[in-house]
Structure formats: C-alpha cells, structure tokens
CSV table of C-alpha atoms and ligand atoms in Angstrom, one decimal:
chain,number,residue,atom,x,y,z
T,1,UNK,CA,-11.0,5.7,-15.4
T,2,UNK,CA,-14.9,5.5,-16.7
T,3,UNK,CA,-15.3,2.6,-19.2
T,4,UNK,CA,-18.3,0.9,-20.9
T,5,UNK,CA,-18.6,-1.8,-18.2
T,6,UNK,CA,-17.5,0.9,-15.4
T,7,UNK,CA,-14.3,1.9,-13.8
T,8,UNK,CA,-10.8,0.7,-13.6
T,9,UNK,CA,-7.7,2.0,-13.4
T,10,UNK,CA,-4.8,1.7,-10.3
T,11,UNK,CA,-6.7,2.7,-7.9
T,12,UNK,CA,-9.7,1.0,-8.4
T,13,UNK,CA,-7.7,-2.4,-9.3
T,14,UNK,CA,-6.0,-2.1,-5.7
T,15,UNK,CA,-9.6,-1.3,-4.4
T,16,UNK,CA,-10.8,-4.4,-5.8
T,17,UNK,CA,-9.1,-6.6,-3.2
T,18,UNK,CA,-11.0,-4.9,-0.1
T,19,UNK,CA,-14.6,-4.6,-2.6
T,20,UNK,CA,-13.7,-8.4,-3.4
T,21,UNK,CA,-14.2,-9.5,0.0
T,22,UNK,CA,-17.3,-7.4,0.7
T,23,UNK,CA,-19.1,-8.2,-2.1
T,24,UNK,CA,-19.0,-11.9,-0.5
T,25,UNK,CA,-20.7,-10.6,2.3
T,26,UNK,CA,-24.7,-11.1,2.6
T,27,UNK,CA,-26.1,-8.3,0.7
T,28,UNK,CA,-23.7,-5.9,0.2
T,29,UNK,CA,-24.2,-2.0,-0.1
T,30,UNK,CA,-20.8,-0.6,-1.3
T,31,UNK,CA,-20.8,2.9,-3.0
T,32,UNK,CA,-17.6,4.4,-4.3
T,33,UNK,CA,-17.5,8.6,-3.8
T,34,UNK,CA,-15.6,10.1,-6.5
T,35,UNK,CA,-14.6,14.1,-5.9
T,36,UNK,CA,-14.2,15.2,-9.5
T,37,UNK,CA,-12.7,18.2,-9.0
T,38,UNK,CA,-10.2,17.9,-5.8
T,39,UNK,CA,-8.4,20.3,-5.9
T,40,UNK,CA,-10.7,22.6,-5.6
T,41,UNK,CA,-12.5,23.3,-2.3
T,42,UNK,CA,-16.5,23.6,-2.4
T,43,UNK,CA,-16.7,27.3,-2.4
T,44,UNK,CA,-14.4,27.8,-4.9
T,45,UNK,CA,-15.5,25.1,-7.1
T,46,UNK,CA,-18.9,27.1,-6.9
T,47,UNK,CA,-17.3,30.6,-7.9
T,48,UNK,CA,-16.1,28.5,-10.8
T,49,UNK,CA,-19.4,27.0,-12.1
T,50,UNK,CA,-21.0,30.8,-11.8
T,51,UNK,CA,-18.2,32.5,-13.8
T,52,UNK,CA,-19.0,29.6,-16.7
T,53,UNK,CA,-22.8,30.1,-16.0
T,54,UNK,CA,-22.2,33.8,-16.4
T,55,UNK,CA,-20.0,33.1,-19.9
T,56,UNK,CA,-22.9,30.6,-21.3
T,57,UNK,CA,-26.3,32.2,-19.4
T,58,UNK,CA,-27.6,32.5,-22.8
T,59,UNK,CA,-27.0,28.2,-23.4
T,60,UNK,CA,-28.8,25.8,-21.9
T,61,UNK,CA,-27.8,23.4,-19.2
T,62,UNK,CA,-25.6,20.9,-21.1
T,63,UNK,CA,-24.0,23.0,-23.4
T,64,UNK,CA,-22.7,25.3,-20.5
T,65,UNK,CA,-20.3,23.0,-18.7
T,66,UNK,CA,-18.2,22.0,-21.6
T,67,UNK,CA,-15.0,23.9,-19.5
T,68,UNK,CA,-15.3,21.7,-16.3
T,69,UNK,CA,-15.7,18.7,-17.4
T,70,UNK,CA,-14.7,16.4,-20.4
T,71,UNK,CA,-17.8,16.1,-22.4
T,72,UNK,CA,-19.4,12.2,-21.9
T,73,UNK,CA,-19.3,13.2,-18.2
T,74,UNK,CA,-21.8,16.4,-18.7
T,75,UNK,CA,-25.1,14.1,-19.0
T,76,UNK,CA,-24.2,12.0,-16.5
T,77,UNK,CA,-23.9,14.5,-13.5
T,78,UNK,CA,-26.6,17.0,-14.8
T,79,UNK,CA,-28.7,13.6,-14.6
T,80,UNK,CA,-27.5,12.5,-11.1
T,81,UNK,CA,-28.1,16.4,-9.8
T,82,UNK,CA,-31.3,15.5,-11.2
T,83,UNK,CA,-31.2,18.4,-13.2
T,84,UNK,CA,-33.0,18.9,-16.7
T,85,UNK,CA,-30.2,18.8,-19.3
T,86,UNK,CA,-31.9,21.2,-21.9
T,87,UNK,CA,-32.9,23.7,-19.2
T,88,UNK,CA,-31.4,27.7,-20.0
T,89,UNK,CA,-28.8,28.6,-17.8
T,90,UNK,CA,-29.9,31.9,-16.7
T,91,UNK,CA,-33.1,30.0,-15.2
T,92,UNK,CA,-30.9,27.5,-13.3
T,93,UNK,CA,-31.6,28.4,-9.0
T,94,UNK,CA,-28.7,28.8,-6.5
T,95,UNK,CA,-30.0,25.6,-4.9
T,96,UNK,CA,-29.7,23.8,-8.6
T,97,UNK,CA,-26.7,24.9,-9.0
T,98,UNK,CA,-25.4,23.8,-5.3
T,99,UNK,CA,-26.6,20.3,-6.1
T,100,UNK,CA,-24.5,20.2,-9.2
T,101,UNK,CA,-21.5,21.4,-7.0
T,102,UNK,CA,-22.1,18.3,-4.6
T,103,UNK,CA,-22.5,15.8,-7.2
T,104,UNK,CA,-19.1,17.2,-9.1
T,105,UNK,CA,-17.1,16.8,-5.5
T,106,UNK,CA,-19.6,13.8,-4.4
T,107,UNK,CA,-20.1,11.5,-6.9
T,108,UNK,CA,-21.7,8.0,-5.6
T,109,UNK,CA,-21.7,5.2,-7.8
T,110,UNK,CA,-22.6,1.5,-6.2
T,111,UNK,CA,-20.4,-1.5,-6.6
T,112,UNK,CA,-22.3,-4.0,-8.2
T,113,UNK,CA,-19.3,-6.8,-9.3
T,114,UNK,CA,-16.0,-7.1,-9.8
T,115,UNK,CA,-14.7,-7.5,-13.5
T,116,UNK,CA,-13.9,-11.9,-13.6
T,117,UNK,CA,-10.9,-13.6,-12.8
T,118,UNK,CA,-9.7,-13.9,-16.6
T,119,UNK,CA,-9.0,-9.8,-16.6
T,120,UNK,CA,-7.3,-10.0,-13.3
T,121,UNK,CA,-4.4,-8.3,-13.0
T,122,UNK,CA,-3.0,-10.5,-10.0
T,123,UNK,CA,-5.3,-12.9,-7.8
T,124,UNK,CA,-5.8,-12.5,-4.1
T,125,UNK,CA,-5.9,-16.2,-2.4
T,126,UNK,CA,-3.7,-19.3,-3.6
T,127,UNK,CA,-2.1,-21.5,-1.1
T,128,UNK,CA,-1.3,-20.3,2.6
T,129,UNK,CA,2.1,-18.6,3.3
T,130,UNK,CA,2.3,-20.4,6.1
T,131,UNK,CA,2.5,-23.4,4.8
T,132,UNK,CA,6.1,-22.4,3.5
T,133,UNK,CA,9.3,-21.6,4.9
T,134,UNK,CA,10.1,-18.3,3.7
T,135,UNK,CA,13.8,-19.2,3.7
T,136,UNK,CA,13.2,-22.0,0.6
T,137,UNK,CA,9.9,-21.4,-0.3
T,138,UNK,CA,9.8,-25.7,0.5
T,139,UNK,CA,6.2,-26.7,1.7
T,140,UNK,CA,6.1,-27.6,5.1
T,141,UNK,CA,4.0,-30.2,4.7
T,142,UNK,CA,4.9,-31.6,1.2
T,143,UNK,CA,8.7,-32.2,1.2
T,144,UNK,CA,10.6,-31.5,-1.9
T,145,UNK,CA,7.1,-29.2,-3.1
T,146,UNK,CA,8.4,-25.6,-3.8
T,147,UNK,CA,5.9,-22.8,-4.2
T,148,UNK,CA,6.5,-19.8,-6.0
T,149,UNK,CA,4.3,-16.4,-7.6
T,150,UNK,CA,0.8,-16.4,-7.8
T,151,UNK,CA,0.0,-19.7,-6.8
T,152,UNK,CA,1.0,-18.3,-3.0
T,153,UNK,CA,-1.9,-16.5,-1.1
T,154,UNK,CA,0.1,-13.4,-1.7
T,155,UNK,CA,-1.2,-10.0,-3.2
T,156,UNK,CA,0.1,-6.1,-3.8
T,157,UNK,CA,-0.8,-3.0,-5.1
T,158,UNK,CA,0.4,-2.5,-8.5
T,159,UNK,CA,3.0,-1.1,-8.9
T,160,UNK,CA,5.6,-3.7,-9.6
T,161,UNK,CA,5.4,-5.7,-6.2
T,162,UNK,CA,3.3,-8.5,-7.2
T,163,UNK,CA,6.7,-9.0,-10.1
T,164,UNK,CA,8.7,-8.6,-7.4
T,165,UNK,CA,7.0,-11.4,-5.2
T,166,UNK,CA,6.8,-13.6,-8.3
T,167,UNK,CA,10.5,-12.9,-9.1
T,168,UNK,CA,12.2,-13.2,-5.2
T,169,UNK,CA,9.8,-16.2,-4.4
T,170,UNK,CA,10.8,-17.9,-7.6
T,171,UNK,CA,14.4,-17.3,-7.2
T,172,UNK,CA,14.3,-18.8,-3.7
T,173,UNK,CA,12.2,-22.0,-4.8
T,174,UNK,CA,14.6,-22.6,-7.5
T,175,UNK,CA,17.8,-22.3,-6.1
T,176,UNK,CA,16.5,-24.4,-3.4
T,177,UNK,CA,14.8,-26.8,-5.2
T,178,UNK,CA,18.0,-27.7,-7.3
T,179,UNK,CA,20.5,-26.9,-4.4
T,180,UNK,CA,18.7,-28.0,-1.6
T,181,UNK,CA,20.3,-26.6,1.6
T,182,UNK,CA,23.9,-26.3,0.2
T,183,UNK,CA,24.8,-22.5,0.4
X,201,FAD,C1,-2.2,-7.4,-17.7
X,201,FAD,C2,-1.3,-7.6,-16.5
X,201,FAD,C3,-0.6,-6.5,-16.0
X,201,FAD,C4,0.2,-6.7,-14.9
X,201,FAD,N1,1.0,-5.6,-14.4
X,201,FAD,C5,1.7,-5.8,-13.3
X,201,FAD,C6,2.5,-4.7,-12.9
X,201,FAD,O1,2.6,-3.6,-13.5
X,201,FAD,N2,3.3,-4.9,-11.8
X,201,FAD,C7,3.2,-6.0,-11.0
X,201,FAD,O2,3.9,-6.1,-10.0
X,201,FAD,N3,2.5,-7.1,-11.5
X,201,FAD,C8,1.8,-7.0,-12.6
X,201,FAD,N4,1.0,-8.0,-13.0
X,201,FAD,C9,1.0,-9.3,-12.2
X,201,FAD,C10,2.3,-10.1,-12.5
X,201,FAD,O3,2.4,-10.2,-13.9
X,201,FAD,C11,2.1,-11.5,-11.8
X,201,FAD,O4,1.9,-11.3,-10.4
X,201,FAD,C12,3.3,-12.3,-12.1
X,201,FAD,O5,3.6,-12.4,-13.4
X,201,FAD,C13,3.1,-13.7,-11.5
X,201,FAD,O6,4.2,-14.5,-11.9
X,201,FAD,P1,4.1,-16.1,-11.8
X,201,FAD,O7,5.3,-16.6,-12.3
X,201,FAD,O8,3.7,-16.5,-10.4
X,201,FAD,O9,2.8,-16.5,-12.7
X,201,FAD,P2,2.6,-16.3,-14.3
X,201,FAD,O10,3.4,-15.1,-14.8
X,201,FAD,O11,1.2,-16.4,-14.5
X,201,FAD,O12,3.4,-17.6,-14.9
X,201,FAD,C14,2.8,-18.9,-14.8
X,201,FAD,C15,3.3,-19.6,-16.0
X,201,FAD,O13,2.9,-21.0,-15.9
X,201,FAD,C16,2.5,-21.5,-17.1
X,201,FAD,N5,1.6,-22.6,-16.9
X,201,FAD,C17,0.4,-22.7,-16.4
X,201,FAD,N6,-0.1,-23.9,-16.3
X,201,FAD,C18,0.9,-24.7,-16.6
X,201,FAD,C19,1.1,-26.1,-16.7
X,201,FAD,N7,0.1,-27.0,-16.4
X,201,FAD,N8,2.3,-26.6,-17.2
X,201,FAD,C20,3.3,-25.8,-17.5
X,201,FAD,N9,3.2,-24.4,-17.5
X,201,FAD,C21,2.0,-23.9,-17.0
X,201,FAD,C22,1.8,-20.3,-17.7
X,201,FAD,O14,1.7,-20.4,-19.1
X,201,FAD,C23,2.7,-19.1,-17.3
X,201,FAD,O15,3.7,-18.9,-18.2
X,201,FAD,C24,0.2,-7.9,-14.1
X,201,FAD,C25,-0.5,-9.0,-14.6
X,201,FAD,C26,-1.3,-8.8,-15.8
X,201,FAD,C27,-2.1,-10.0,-16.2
C-alpha cells in the first residue's frame, strides 16, 4: 500500500521486523523491489503496454497508461524510467518502452526508516523467553513475577498470532499466578 509517508500494509509491517534490524546496521543500503504487475510475465506485460500504446499513439506519455495502472502511480514510473511524461506516444522507442516494462515489474524503492514505535502494530524485543518457564510463564529469576503479551521478546506476523501469544501467555501467567502449581 503507497501512502504519503511511504508503504505499509501486511506485508511490509511483517517486513519491518527483518528491515528493523538492518537499518541498525552501519550504513545500511536496503531497497525493496516491487513487481507491479505479477502476474504477468515480461513479454506479455510488453504486448500489453503496445496494444495501449497502439489505442492512445495519438496521446502523450502520461495520458496513455491510464489502463495499467491506477492514476498517482503514472508519474511516478514514467519518472523512475526516466522518461519525459508529456512526450507523444507514437515517438516513444522500443528501448523506452522496455525500460518502462522493467520499472512496472522492477520497481526499487530504498528503505530509509521505519514508521516509530507509537504506530507499531506489535514490538519485536521485551524481556527474554528464556527467562520464563513456558509451563507458568513464572520468571526464573524473579519468583512470584509472571510475564505475559508484549512485554515478552516475542513477535509474529499479523495475522492474529501476536493475540494469540498475548491471549495463551496471559492465560498461563494468571492461572498460575493465582493457582500457583495446584492443577
Ligand atoms: C492497531 C493494531 C492492530 C493490531 N492488529 C493485530 C492483529 O490483527 N492480529 C494480532 O495478532 N495482533 C494485532 N495487534 C497486536 C496485538 O493487539 C498485541 O500484540 C496484543 O494486544 C498484546 O497484548 P498485551 O495484553 O500484551 O498488551 P496490550 O494489549 O498493550 O495491553 C497492555 C495493557 O496494560 C495497560 N497498562 C500499561 N501500563 C500500565 C500500568 N502502568 N498500569 C496498569 N495498566 C497499564 C494498557 O493500558 C493496556 O490496556 C495489533 C495491534 C495494534 C496496535
């Protein structure tokens, strides 16, 4: 999902975990490659930009590609093909029109930052599992200390698992907590 202040979405919010930790490496280069139009292979993908170059020869660039892709995109990959938006059609080369295939199934973006803490949807680190017995979520250090949720260095995909970590762990710490080791 493309927003104002970049992308999000599922998949990028379960990407963030693995970007999180290389973004605290020294200098960094991460790129995210985007394939815009996946289900379609290369060659056909090009058959498809000819038949709407052939429709619009007449309009230029930007106009032209109004079919394959949702309009606020349009600028954006004519300008990372390089391309000049206002350029005719019918005057747009082979080559040209190759590098706009390769940016639609190719597009590179760089990671600069991850979005902070207060819009996280669940947060990686928190105290180590194994400093808990799994059977009574009890410290093992701190007797009587139970630890439950997102305080645990515990994290999922979305998708309902980080709930159902909160939820089991929680159970577990509470039943033990006020039933100690009585069954
Ligand atoms: C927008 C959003 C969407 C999410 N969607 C999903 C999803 O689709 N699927 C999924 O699996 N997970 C999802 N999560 C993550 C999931 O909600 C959390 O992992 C889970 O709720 C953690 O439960 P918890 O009880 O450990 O912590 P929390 O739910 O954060 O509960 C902690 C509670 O402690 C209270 N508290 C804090 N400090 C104190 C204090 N000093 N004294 C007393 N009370 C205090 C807080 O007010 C809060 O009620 C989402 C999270 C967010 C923010």
């Amino acid at each position: 999902m493309f927003t104002h202040f970049g992308l999000t979405g599922p998949t990028i919010l379960s990407l963030s975990h693995t970007v999180g930790k290389l973004l605290r490496k020294k200098n960094p280069q991460i790129t995210i490659e985007i394939n815009l139009k996946p289900a379609l292979t290369a060659e056909v993908l090009d058959k498809r930009l000819q038949k709407d170059f052939d429709l619009y020869s007449k309009k230029q660039l930007a106009n032209g590609m109004k079919d394959l892709l949702p309009i606020n995109l349009i600028p954006i990959v004519i300008n990372l093909a390089e391309l000049d938006p206002s350029k005719p059609i019918n005057q747009i080369t082979k080559e040209e029109r190759m590098r706009l295939c390769h940016v639609l199934q190719h597009m590179t973006l760089t990671v600069k930052e991850l979005r902070p803490v207060a819009e996280a949807i669940v947060t990686a680190g928190g105290i180590s599992l194994k400093e808990f017995s799994p059977k009574t979520m009890e410290s093992k250090l701190v007797k009587g200390l139970y630890g439950a949720g997102e305080v645990l260095d515990i994290d999922a995909f979305t998708g309902g698992y980080n709930l159902q970590a909160a939820f089991s762990t929680g159970y577990v710490a509470a039943m033990h907590a006020v039933h100690g080791d009585e069954e």
